[in-house]
mmCIF file of C-alpha atoms and ligand atoms in Angstrom:
data_model
loop_
_atom_site.group_PDB
_atom_site.id
_atom_site.type_symbol
_atom_site.label_atom_id
_atom_site.label_comp_id
_atom_site.label_asym_id
_atom_site.label_seq_id
_atom_site.Cartn_x
_atom_site.Cartn_y
_atom_site.Cartn_z
ATOM 1 C CA MET A 22 100.379 86.230 100.844
ATOM 2 C CA LYS A 23 102.307 87.716 103.678
ATOM 3 C CA ASN A 24 105.472 87.368 105.569
ATOM 4 C CA TRP A 25 106.788 84.571 107.715
ATOM 5 C CA LEU A 26 105.342 81.724 105.670
ATOM 6 C CA TYR A 27 108.691 81.000 104.120
ATOM 7 C CA PRO A 28 111.382 82.402 106.303
ATOM 8 C CA THR A 29 114.932 81.675 107.066
ATOM 9 C CA LEU A 30 116.439 79.016 104.966
ATOM 10 C CA LEU A 31 119.275 78.455 102.644
ATOM 11 C CA ALA A 32 122.771 79.716 102.379
ATOM 12 C CA CYS A 33 122.739 82.922 100.372
ATOM 13 C CA LEU A 34 125.150 84.082 97.717
ATOM 14 C CA ALA A 35 127.058 87.118 98.836
ATOM 15 C CA THR A 36 126.016 89.912 96.531
ATOM 16 C CA GLY A 37 128.704 91.546 94.507
ATOM 17 C CA VAL A 38 131.502 89.328 95.683
ATOM 18 C CA ILE A 39 133.528 87.819 92.886
ATOM 19 C CA PRO A 40 134.642 84.333 93.953
ATOM 20 C CA ALA A 41 138.372 83.723 93.728
ATOM 21 C CA SER A 42 137.648 80.432 91.988
ATOM 22 C CA ALA A 43 135.810 82.111 89.084
ATOM 23 C CA GLY A 44 137.391 81.763 85.651
ATOM 24 C CA ASP A 45 138.368 84.837 83.609
ATOM 25 C CA ASP A 46 135.134 84.838 81.582
ATOM 26 C CA GLU A 47 133.064 84.570 84.731
ATOM 27 C CA LYS A 48 135.074 87.329 86.425
ATOM 28 C CA ALA A 49 134.528 89.602 83.407
ATOM 29 C CA LEU A 50 130.797 88.851 83.421
ATOM 30 C CA LEU A 51 130.457 89.586 87.134
ATOM 31 C CA LYS A 52 132.427 92.800 86.728
ATOM 32 C CA LYS A 53 130.238 93.903 83.834
ATOM 33 C CA ALA A 54 127.066 93.089 85.786
ATOM 34 C CA LYS A 55 128.322 94.993 88.822
ATOM 35 C CA LYS A 56 128.971 98.087 86.731
ATOM 36 C CA ILE A 57 125.569 97.941 85.045
ATOM 37 C CA HIS A 58 123.829 97.354 88.379
ATOM 38 C CA GLU A 59 125.595 100.263 90.041
ATOM 39 C CA ARG A 60 124.709 102.673 87.232
ATOM 40 C CA ALA A 61 121.124 101.578 86.609
ATOM 41 C CA PHE A 62 118.359 103.284 88.568
ATOM 42 C CA THR A 63 116.614 100.382 90.292
ATOM 43 C CA VAL A 64 113.021 100.250 91.510
ATOM 44 C CA ASP A 65 111.068 97.547 93.291
ATOM 45 C CA THR A 66 107.334 98.231 93.105
ATOM 46 C CA HIS A 67 106.050 96.185 96.020
ATOM 47 C CA ALA A 68 107.209 95.608 99.590
ATOM 48 C CA ASP A 69 105.209 95.172 102.792
ATOM 49 C CA THR A 70 107.847 96.806 104.980
ATOM 50 C CA PRO A 71 105.295 99.139 106.665
ATOM 51 C CA MET A 72 103.977 96.079 108.553
ATOM 52 C CA LEU A 73 107.350 95.939 110.315
ATOM 53 C CA LEU A 74 107.746 99.650 111.043
ATOM 54 C CA SER A 75 105.779 99.402 114.268
ATOM 55 C CA ARG A 76 107.115 95.973 115.276
ATOM 56 C CA PRO A 77 109.161 96.208 118.478
ATOM 57 C CA GLY A 78 112.860 95.833 117.838
ATOM 58 C CA PHE A 79 112.709 96.636 114.135
ATOM 59 C CA ASP A 80 114.907 99.536 113.001
ATOM 60 C CA VAL A 81 114.828 100.408 109.304
ATOM 61 C CA THR A 82 118.184 102.198 109.590
ATOM 62 C CA LYS A 83 119.942 99.030 110.833
ATOM 63 C CA ASP A 84 120.996 95.961 108.881
ATOM 64 C CA ASN A 85 118.399 93.534 110.249
ATOM 65 C CA ASP A 86 119.303 89.886 110.035
ATOM 66 C CA ALA A 87 116.815 88.202 107.689
ATOM 67 C CA ARG A 88 117.217 84.905 109.505
ATOM 68 C CA THR A 89 116.329 86.045 113.002
ATOM 69 C CA THR A 90 114.033 89.011 112.327
ATOM 70 C CA ASN A 91 112.484 87.736 109.098
ATOM 71 C CA SER A 92 112.813 91.257 107.703
ATOM 72 C CA LYS A 93 113.822 91.623 104.048
ATOM 73 C CA VAL A 94 114.106 95.387 103.607
ATOM 74 C CA ASP A 95 115.971 98.160 105.393
ATOM 75 C CA TYR A 96 118.128 101.065 104.229
ATOM 76 C CA PRO A 97 121.519 99.363 104.709
ATOM 77 C CA ARG A 98 120.423 96.289 102.752
ATOM 78 C CA MET A 99 118.847 98.478 100.038
ATOM 79 C CA ARG A 100 122.262 100.126 99.678
ATOM 80 C CA LYS A 101 124.030 96.754 99.688
ATOM 81 C CA GLY A 102 121.667 95.380 97.033
ATOM 82 C CA GLY A 103 121.936 98.548 94.957
ATOM 83 C CA LEU A 104 118.199 99.246 95.208
ATOM 84 C CA ASP A 105 117.499 102.961 94.725
ATOM 85 C CA ALA A 106 113.743 103.073 95.143
ATOM 86 C CA ILE A 107 110.957 100.952 96.547
ATOM 87 C CA PHE A 108 107.192 101.113 96.930
ATOM 88 C CA TRP A 109 106.027 100.527 100.487
ATOM 89 C CA ALA A 110 102.521 99.120 100.618
ATOM 90 C CA VAL A 111 99.725 100.425 102.774
ATOM 91 C CA TYR A 112 98.349 96.898 103.044
ATOM 92 C CA LEU A 113 95.043 95.877 104.526
ATOM 93 C CA GLY A 114 93.872 92.262 104.614
ATOM 94 C CA GLN A 115 90.261 91.774 103.594
ATOM 95 C CA GLY A 116 87.873 92.120 106.515
ATOM 96 C CA PRO A 117 84.095 92.379 106.917
ATOM 97 C CA ARG A 118 82.415 94.189 104.030
ATOM 98 C CA THR A 119 80.180 96.248 106.272
ATOM 99 C CA PRO A 120 80.101 100.003 107.013
ATOM 100 C CA GLU A 121 81.841 99.247 110.342
ATOM 101 C CA GLY A 122 84.438 97.028 108.658
ATOM 102 C CA HIS A 123 85.181 99.714 106.077
ATOM 103 C CA GLU A 124 85.493 102.353 108.782
ATOM 104 C CA ILE A 125 87.961 100.244 110.779
ATOM 105 C CA ALA A 126 89.993 99.497 107.630
ATOM 106 C CA LYS A 127 90.079 103.208 106.732
ATOM 107 C CA THR A 128 91.373 104.117 110.188
ATOM 108 C CA LYS A 129 94.028 101.398 109.965
ATOM 109 C CA ALA A 130 95.100 102.500 106.476
ATOM 110 C CA LEU A 131 95.472 106.123 107.598
ATOM 111 C CA GLY A 132 97.500 104.830 110.556
ATOM 112 C CA ILE A 133 99.886 103.028 108.182
ATOM 113 C CA PHE A 134 100.316 106.173 106.070
ATOM 114 C CA ASP A 135 101.108 107.950 109.299
ATOM 115 C CA ALA A 136 103.698 105.338 110.308
ATOM 116 C CA ILE A 137 105.410 105.673 106.914
ATOM 117 C CA HIS A 138 105.443 109.475 107.058
ATOM 118 C CA THR A 139 106.777 109.447 110.623
ATOM 119 C CA THR A 140 109.501 106.936 109.758
ATOM 120 C CA LEU A 141 110.588 108.988 106.767
ATOM 121 C CA LYS A 142 110.556 112.184 108.818
ATOM 122 C CA ASN A 143 112.730 110.553 111.468
ATOM 123 C CA THR A 144 115.146 109.044 108.964
ATOM 124 C CA GLY A 145 115.317 111.958 106.548
ATOM 125 C CA SER A 146 119.068 111.794 106.193
ATOM 126 C CA GLU A 147 118.794 108.322 104.637
ATOM 127 C CA ALA A 148 115.504 108.216 102.741
ATOM 128 C CA GLU A 149 112.790 110.461 101.307
ATOM 129 C CA LEU A 150 109.176 110.083 100.289
ATOM 130 C CA VAL A 151 108.808 110.489 96.509
ATOM 131 C CA THR A 152 105.783 110.605 94.225
ATOM 132 C CA THR A 153 107.195 110.947 90.705
ATOM 133 C CA PRO A 154 110.002 109.340 88.679
ATOM 134 C CA GLN A 155 111.719 112.731 88.483
ATOM 135 C CA ASP A 156 111.578 112.990 92.264
ATOM 136 C CA ALA A 157 113.036 109.509 92.689
ATOM 137 C CA LEU A 158 115.923 110.243 90.316
ATOM 138 C CA ARG A 159 116.640 113.494 92.160
ATOM 139 C CA VAL A 160 116.715 111.731 95.527
ATOM 140 C CA GLY A 161 118.817 108.932 94.041
ATOM 141 C CA LYS A 162 121.494 111.474 93.113
ATOM 142 C CA THR A 163 121.808 112.497 96.763
ATOM 143 C CA GLY A 164 122.589 108.899 97.751
ATOM 144 C CA LYS A 165 119.377 108.567 99.763
ATOM 145 C CA ARG A 166 116.807 105.823 99.209
ATOM 146 C CA ALA A 167 113.605 106.917 97.433
ATOM 147 C CA ILE A 168 110.409 105.596 99.013
ATOM 148 C CA PHE A 169 107.145 105.530 97.055
ATOM 149 C CA ILE A 170 103.782 104.507 98.514
ATOM 150 C CA GLY A 171 101.143 102.180 97.045
ATOM 151 C CA VAL A 172 97.887 101.024 98.618
ATOM 152 C CA GLU A 173 97.360 97.251 98.553
ATOM 153 C CA ASN A 174 93.646 96.484 98.599
ATOM 154 C CA GLY A 175 90.902 99.017 97.823
ATOM 155 C CA TYR A 176 88.973 97.766 100.861
ATOM 156 C CA PRO A 177 89.793 100.723 103.172
ATOM 157 C CA MET A 178 88.167 103.242 100.798
ATOM 158 C CA GLY A 179 84.817 101.514 101.417
ATOM 159 C CA HIS A 180 82.311 103.110 99.040
ATOM 160 C CA ASP A 181 83.769 106.586 99.413
ATOM 161 C CA LEU A 182 85.437 107.591 96.129
ATOM 162 C CA SER A 183 86.847 110.735 97.750
ATOM 163 C CA MET A 184 89.200 108.478 99.741
ATOM 164 C CA LEU A 185 91.158 107.895 96.520
ATOM 165 C CA LYS A 186 92.080 111.564 96.421
ATOM 166 C CA LYS A 187 92.948 111.361 100.122
ATOM 167 C CA PHE A 188 95.304 108.432 99.458
ATOM 168 C CA TYR A 189 96.797 110.315 96.510
ATOM 169 C CA ASP A 190 97.342 113.410 98.641
ATOM 170 C CA LEU A 191 99.076 111.260 101.257
ATOM 171 C CA GLY A 192 101.520 110.126 98.587
ATOM 172 C CA ALA A 193 100.039 106.911 97.162
ATOM 173 C CA ARG A 194 100.630 106.506 93.445
ATOM 174 C CA TYR A 195 98.992 103.143 92.879
ATOM 175 C CA MET A 196 96.221 101.126 94.402
ATOM 176 C CA THR A 197 95.843 97.345 94.103
ATOM 177 C CA LEU A 198 92.112 96.915 93.604
ATOM 178 C CA CYS A 199 91.743 93.921 95.933
ATOM 179 C CA HIS A 200 93.732 91.346 97.909
ATOM 180 C CA SER A 201 93.207 87.585 98.416
ATOM 181 C CA SER A 202 89.397 87.816 98.622
ATOM 182 C CA ASN A 203 86.689 89.597 96.677
ATOM 183 C CA ASN A 204 85.799 93.063 97.918
ATOM 184 C CA ASP A 205 83.156 95.622 96.938
ATOM 185 C CA ILE A 206 85.325 96.760 94.004
ATOM 186 C CA CYS A 207 86.050 93.521 92.173
ATOM 187 C CA ASP A 208 86.645 89.772 92.120
ATOM 188 C CA SER A 209 89.963 88.472 93.427
ATOM 189 C CA SER A 210 92.037 85.734 91.767
ATOM 190 C CA THR A 211 92.181 83.658 94.958
ATOM 191 C CA ASP A 212 88.779 83.926 96.670
ATOM 192 C CA PRO A 213 87.745 80.354 97.527
ATOM 193 C CA LYS A 214 84.119 81.367 96.964
ATOM 194 C CA GLY A 215 84.876 82.188 93.307
ATOM 195 C CA ALA A 216 83.626 85.110 91.196
ATOM 196 C CA GLU A 217 80.985 87.466 92.502
ATOM 197 C CA TYR A 218 80.737 90.092 89.761
ATOM 198 C CA GLN A 219 82.552 88.351 86.895
ATOM 199 C CA GLY A 220 85.006 91.258 87.026
ATOM 200 C CA LEU A 221 84.568 94.795 88.337
ATOM 201 C CA SER A 222 81.503 95.762 90.345
ATOM 202 C CA PRO A 223 79.654 98.974 89.378
ATOM 203 C CA LEU A 224 81.641 100.652 92.206
ATOM 204 C CA GLY A 225 84.830 99.192 90.707
ATOM 205 C CA GLU A 226 84.057 100.830 87.369
ATOM 206 C CA GLN A 227 83.794 104.176 89.152
ATOM 207 C CA VAL A 228 87.082 103.480 90.959
ATOM 208 C CA VAL A 229 88.867 102.915 87.638
ATOM 209 C CA ALA A 230 87.490 106.194 86.239
ATOM 210 C CA GLU A 231 88.452 108.134 89.371
ATOM 211 C CA MET A 232 91.961 106.687 89.500
ATOM 212 C CA ASN A 233 92.412 107.611 85.838
ATOM 213 C CA ARG A 234 91.221 111.130 86.650
ATOM 214 C CA LEU A 235 93.608 111.482 89.575
ATOM 215 C CA GLY A 236 96.599 110.075 87.705
ATOM 216 C CA MET A 237 96.931 107.159 90.111
ATOM 217 C CA MET A 238 98.129 103.856 88.666
ATOM 218 C CA ILE A 239 95.690 100.940 88.722
ATOM 219 C CA ASP A 240 97.341 97.777 90.038
ATOM 220 C CA VAL A 241 95.858 94.497 88.793
ATOM 221 C CA SER A 242 97.978 92.162 90.929
ATOM 222 C CA HIS A 243 95.618 89.939 92.980
ATOM 223 C CA VAL A 244 92.557 90.606 90.779
ATOM 224 C CA SER A 245 90.744 87.817 88.915
ATOM 225 C CA ASP A 246 91.275 87.357 85.189
ATOM 226 C CA SER A 247 87.832 88.797 84.427
ATOM 227 C CA THR A 248 88.570 91.871 86.567
ATOM 228 C CA PHE A 249 91.852 92.280 84.676
ATOM 229 C CA TYR A 250 90.030 92.354 81.320
ATOM 230 C CA ASP A 251 87.441 94.819 82.636
ATOM 231 C CA VAL A 252 90.213 97.152 83.811
ATOM 232 C CA VAL A 253 92.106 96.907 80.511
ATOM 233 C CA ARG A 254 88.886 97.687 78.641
ATOM 234 C CA LEU A 255 87.946 100.670 80.814
ATOM 235 C CA SER A 256 91.251 102.302 81.754
ATOM 236 C CA LYS A 257 92.210 105.181 79.528
ATOM 237 C CA VAL A 258 95.864 104.862 80.532
ATOM 238 C CA PRO A 259 98.396 102.022 80.945
ATOM 239 C CA ILE A 260 98.016 99.826 84.026
ATOM 240 C CA ILE A 261 100.445 97.892 86.219
ATOM 241 C CA ALA A 262 100.677 94.520 87.921
ATOM 242 C CA SER A 263 102.907 95.581 90.816
ATOM 243 C CA HIS A 264 103.822 92.016 91.916
ATOM 244 C CA SER A 265 102.862 89.151 89.597
ATOM 245 C CA GLY A 266 104.441 86.626 87.223
ATOM 246 C CA ALA A 267 103.797 84.559 84.094
ATOM 247 C CA LYS A 268 101.279 81.723 84.402
ATOM 248 C CA ALA A 269 102.836 79.802 81.517
ATOM 249 C CA VAL A 270 106.014 79.472 83.634
ATOM 250 C CA CYS A 271 104.322 78.831 87.004
ATOM 251 C CA ASP A 272 100.662 77.882 87.001
ATOM 252 C CA HIS A 273 99.341 79.943 89.907
ATOM 253 C CA PRO A 274 96.145 82.056 89.920
ATOM 254 C CA ARG A 275 98.232 85.105 90.969
ATOM 255 C CA ASN A 276 100.156 85.006 87.682
ATOM 256 C CA LEU A 277 99.100 86.382 84.286
ATOM 257 C CA THR A 278 98.222 84.145 81.329
ATOM 258 C CA ASP A 279 99.853 84.736 77.950
ATOM 259 C CA ASP A 280 96.632 86.261 76.682
ATOM 260 C CA MET A 281 96.583 88.695 79.626
ATOM 261 C CA LEU A 282 100.236 89.582 79.024
ATOM 262 C CA LYS A 283 99.434 90.361 75.379
ATOM 263 C CA ALA A 284 96.506 92.541 76.477
ATOM 264 C CA LEU A 285 98.792 94.279 78.988
ATOM 265 C CA ALA A 286 101.319 95.048 76.238
ATOM 266 C CA LYS A 287 98.565 96.434 74.013
ATOM 267 C CA ASN A 288 97.485 98.638 76.914
ATOM 268 C CA GLY A 289 101.083 99.878 77.226
ATOM 269 C CA GLY A 290 101.331 98.596 80.796
ATOM 270 C CA VAL A 291 103.929 96.676 82.770
ATOM 271 C CA VAL A 292 104.138 93.530 84.915
ATOM 272 C CA GLN A 293 106.577 93.669 87.832
ATOM 273 C CA LEU A 294 107.946 90.271 88.791
ATOM 274 C CA ASN A 295 106.916 88.829 92.173
ATOM 275 C CA LEU A 296 109.610 86.812 93.976
ATOM 276 C CA LEU A 297 107.281 84.825 96.195
ATOM 277 C CA SER A 298 108.692 81.344 95.666
ATOM 278 C CA ASP A 299 105.265 79.712 95.247
ATOM 279 C CA TYR A 300 104.490 82.003 92.315
ATOM 280 C CA VAL A 301 107.925 81.561 90.736
ATOM 281 C CA LYS A 302 108.164 77.764 90.698
ATOM 282 C CA THR A 303 106.076 74.913 92.026
ATOM 283 C CA ILE A 304 108.328 72.928 94.331
ATOM 284 C CA PRO A 305 106.630 70.004 96.084
ATOM 285 C CA VAL A 306 106.648 70.187 99.883
ATOM 286 C CA SER A 307 107.896 67.091 101.728
ATOM 287 C CA PRO A 308 105.179 64.880 103.287
ATOM 288 C CA GLU A 309 106.899 65.302 106.675
ATOM 289 C CA ARG A 310 106.549 69.072 106.512
ATOM 290 C CA GLU A 311 103.005 68.817 105.196
ATOM 291 C CA ALA A 312 102.033 66.692 108.228
ATOM 292 C CA ALA A 313 103.854 68.912 110.731
ATOM 293 C CA GLN A 314 102.319 72.038 109.202
ATOM 294 C CA LYS A 315 98.817 70.538 109.310
ATOM 295 C CA ALA A 316 99.223 69.637 112.975
ATOM 296 C CA MET A 317 100.560 73.085 113.792
ATOM 297 C CA LEU A 318 97.708 74.852 111.972
ATOM 298 C CA GLU A 319 95.126 72.616 113.628
ATOM 299 C CA LYS A 320 96.496 73.690 116.971
ATOM 300 C CA TRP A 321 95.565 77.251 115.988
ATOM 301 C CA GLY A 322 92.186 76.209 114.567
ATOM 302 C CA VAL A 323 93.206 77.104 111.002
ATOM 303 C CA LYS A 324 91.968 74.961 108.110
ATOM 304 C CA ASP A 325 94.956 75.344 105.770
ATOM 305 C CA ARG A 326 97.724 77.750 104.811
ATOM 306 C CA ARG A 327 95.445 79.776 102.535
ATOM 307 C CA ALA A 328 93.167 80.508 105.507
ATOM 308 C CA MET A 329 96.158 81.732 107.492
ATOM 309 C CA MET A 330 95.971 85.455 106.737
ATOM 310 C CA GLY A 331 92.333 85.729 107.744
ATOM 311 C CA ALA A 332 92.989 83.757 110.921
ATOM 312 C CA MET A 333 96.075 85.821 111.728
ATOM 313 C CA SER A 334 94.216 89.122 111.625
ATOM 314 C CA LYS A 335 91.791 87.859 114.278
ATOM 315 C CA LEU A 336 94.534 86.977 116.781
ATOM 316 C CA SER A 337 95.878 89.196 119.534
ATOM 317 C CA GLU A 338 99.358 90.709 119.068
ATOM 318 C CA ASP A 339 100.681 88.178 121.533
ATOM 319 C CA ASP A 340 99.168 85.188 119.745
ATOM 320 C CA GLN A 341 100.380 86.501 116.368
ATOM 321 C CA LYS A 342 103.874 86.498 117.824
ATOM 322 C CA LYS A 343 103.448 82.944 119.075
ATOM 323 C CA LEU A 344 102.109 81.768 115.708
ATOM 324 C CA ARG A 345 105.066 83.404 113.926
ATOM 325 C CA ALA A 346 107.406 81.624 116.327
ATOM 326 C CA ASP A 347 105.674 78.308 115.555
ATOM 327 C CA PHE A 348 106.272 78.897 111.856
ATOM 328 C CA MET A 349 109.906 79.803 112.409
ATOM 329 C CA GLU A 350 110.291 76.548 114.327
ATOM 330 C CA LEU A 351 108.560 74.578 111.575
ATOM 331 C CA ASN A 352 110.823 76.149 108.950
ATOM 332 C CA LYS A 353 113.902 75.312 110.984
ATOM 333 C CA LYS A 354 112.845 71.679 111.341
ATOM 334 C CA TYR A 355 111.497 71.188 107.835
ATOM 335 C CA PRO A 356 113.096 73.783 105.534
ATOM 336 C CA VAL A 357 111.206 74.603 102.352
ATOM 337 C CA GLN A 358 113.201 74.581 99.168
ATOM 338 C CA LEU A 359 112.934 78.006 97.542
ATOM 339 C CA ALA A 360 112.945 78.923 93.856
ATOM 340 C CA THR A 361 116.081 80.638 92.531
ATOM 341 C CA VAL A 362 117.017 83.773 90.615
ATOM 342 C CA LYS A 363 117.358 81.590 87.509
ATOM 343 C CA ASP A 364 113.784 80.344 87.969
ATOM 344 C CA ALA A 365 112.594 83.943 88.331
ATOM 345 C CA VAL A 366 114.457 85.140 85.245
ATOM 346 C CA ASP A 367 112.719 82.335 83.316
ATOM 347 C CA HIS A 368 109.547 84.403 83.831
ATOM 348 C CA ILE A 369 111.246 87.485 82.454
ATOM 349 C CA ASP A 370 112.580 85.535 79.453
ATOM 350 C CA HIS A 371 109.104 84.221 78.738
ATOM 351 C CA ILE A 372 107.472 87.653 79.025
ATOM 352 C CA VAL A 373 110.137 89.292 76.842
ATOM 353 C CA LYS A 374 109.800 86.601 74.160
ATOM 354 C CA LEU A 375 106.024 86.976 74.206
ATOM 355 C CA ILE A 376 105.510 90.751 74.351
ATOM 356 C CA GLY A 377 108.949 92.360 74.094
ATOM 357 C CA ILE A 378 111.306 94.043 76.539
ATOM 358 C CA ASP A 379 109.105 97.080 77.288
ATOM 359 C CA HIS A 380 106.557 95.550 79.661
ATOM 360 C CA VAL A 381 108.402 93.930 82.542
ATOM 361 C CA GLY A 382 110.064 95.012 85.788
ATOM 362 C CA MET A 383 110.639 93.968 89.406
ATOM 363 C CA GLY A 384 108.182 93.907 92.345
ATOM 364 C CA ALA A 385 109.521 91.300 94.777
ATOM 365 C CA ASP A 386 106.901 91.389 97.560
ATOM 366 C CA PHE A 387 109.701 91.419 100.142
ATOM 367 C CA ASP A 388 108.313 91.476 103.678
ATOM 368 C CA GLY A 389 105.124 90.015 102.202
ATOM 369 C CA GLY A 390 106.495 86.550 101.484
ATOM 370 C CA GLY A 391 108.936 87.295 98.641
ATOM 371 C CA ALA A 392 112.212 85.360 99.039
ATOM 372 C CA LEU A 393 114.339 83.245 96.722
ATOM 373 C CA ALA A 394 117.193 80.938 97.686
ATOM 374 C CA ASP A 395 119.744 83.324 96.180
ATOM 375 C CA CYS A 396 117.793 86.568 96.528
ATOM 376 C CA PHE A 397 116.520 86.100 100.054
ATOM 377 C CA ASP A 398 116.346 89.792 100.809
ATOM 378 C CA VAL A 399 116.819 93.133 99.112
ATOM 379 C CA GLY A 400 120.577 92.990 99.785
ATOM 380 C CA GLN A 401 121.024 90.321 97.094
ATOM 381 C CA TYR A 402 119.360 92.136 94.202
ATOM 382 C CA GLU A 403 122.580 92.311 92.191
ATOM 383 C CA ASN A 404 122.232 88.564 91.541
ATOM 384 C CA PHE A 405 119.422 89.453 89.120
ATOM 385 C CA THR A 406 121.592 91.732 87.048
ATOM 386 C CA VAL A 407 124.256 89.010 86.953
ATOM 387 C CA GLU A 408 121.671 86.592 85.560
ATOM 388 C CA PHE A 409 120.378 89.174 83.054
ATOM 389 C CA VAL A 410 123.922 89.683 81.744
ATOM 390 C CA ARG A 411 124.508 85.922 81.680
ATOM 391 C CA ARG A 412 121.438 85.504 79.477
ATOM 392 C CA GLY A 413 122.535 88.202 77.055
ATOM 393 C CA TYR A 414 120.343 91.122 78.067
ATOM 394 C CA SER A 415 121.946 94.415 77.014
ATOM 395 C CA LYS A 416 122.648 97.314 79.378
ATOM 396 C CA LYS A 417 119.695 99.144 77.813
ATOM 397 C CA ASP A 418 117.379 96.143 78.341
ATOM 398 C CA ILE A 419 118.483 95.797 81.954
ATOM 399 C CA GLU A 420 117.844 99.483 82.617
ATOM 400 C CA LYS A 421 114.350 99.082 81.183
ATOM 401 C CA ILE A 422 113.663 96.135 83.502
ATOM 402 C CA TRP A 423 115.014 97.925 86.565
ATOM 403 C CA SER A 424 113.019 101.159 86.132
ATOM 404 C CA GLY A 425 112.666 102.365 82.531
ATOM 405 C CA ASN A 426 109.493 100.458 81.738
ATOM 406 C CA PHE A 427 107.791 101.200 85.027
ATOM 407 C CA PHE A 428 108.660 104.895 84.955
ATOM 408 C CA ARG A 429 107.335 105.157 81.387
ATOM 409 C CA VAL A 430 103.942 103.926 82.645
ATOM 410 C CA MET A 431 104.071 106.115 85.728
ATOM 411 C CA LYS A 432 104.775 109.220 83.637
ATOM 412 C CA ALA A 433 101.992 108.364 81.158
ATOM 413 C CA VAL A 434 99.469 107.982 83.980
ATOM 414 C CA GLU A 435 100.633 111.179 85.661
ATOM 415 C CA LYS A 436 100.482 113.106 82.363
ATOM 416 C CA SER A 437 96.926 112.033 81.666
ATOM 417 C CA ALA A 438 95.659 113.658 84.862
ATOM 418 C CA PRO A 439 94.358 117.238 84.730
ATOM 419 C CA THR A 440 97.124 119.741 85.375
ATOM 420 C CA GLU A 441 95.687 120.813 88.722
ATOM 421 C CA MET A 442 96.354 117.280 90.041
ATOM 422 C CA ILE A 443 99.972 117.031 89.029
ATOM 423 C CA GLY A 444 102.381 117.709 91.824
ATOM 424 C CA LYS A 445 99.638 117.600 94.433
HETATM 425 ZN ZN1 ZN B 22 100.190 91.044 97.498
#
């Protein structure tokens, strides 16, 4: 799911501001949360910000207004929200599974890497590309933002396993095996056509082995349940779900069942919580909006919202802009109610009760659709720490959620790779 489906809505809580009306207990809680948030090293493992880097008018060094630009991440708002590090996704939607399609996707993916590298080169005084937890902590101490890279969708590697090393060399430290549709690597959780391989394809099995060899994390967000179990069975190291939630809390195919969460814990891995409202809580859409949305999509020849991404990629830049504007208009007229930080922390509570505190973190999917009523962009991340404190999570627990758990997995994966790979 990508951007602009749920933009610009509700009044947002101002992060870090202690209301004058708060009672003494509340003031003490907010003060405690603020201190913990400021001291914790915070990482978000999935954002689609690279899609905006080449958009005219977008400047990552400026505080972009989420309401008018529909951007959720930039350096000033990362600072405001106390976010130290983030993974920017080299995202490719699923296209034709042909040699030509793979070639085009590869070229596009390399172009996105290029855009990230160029941006970071041009904004070096504010942010730095990092590839290890140690690196991120070092950069964090300088006051700069630490930017990691992940590849979302294995599609652009085609059938060429050597592309994994290429991605690694360009800085990528995880790859999400697929996106919303099946690809040549595995089955997706949301392909309307259903399962094709009942898990990983033979190529997918080779991809898992090669990623293990390189020390590149395998991301199981977006994959089908059967693919998940294949990966858990085959991977020699812990795996990640860079942006997913708990299915028992919100029944969506993108979330993990309790059984999968238990398998993930046994594997030593981590699930990073997605803040896409649809995956956090099912909130019924009003019939008026439903009708207006249907009419609007029909105008563009799109069957339903799920078909939107595929349709979008076939449009010209100009038409994409017009379609985005139509959605903005729709959202203004018929606002969608978004899930809240409390709803999102219900996922974390559930996961912690089920498998303990060591297997959960944050991966909001900002700029890819992630947005809550009271954490609408990265600038409001402190609201999570406030809710963690309110629910009795200790400072140590909160630090594990914000980076400890994820970095443990990252280090384990890195360590398992042959020494000649490390640091490359
Ligand atoms: Zn995604």
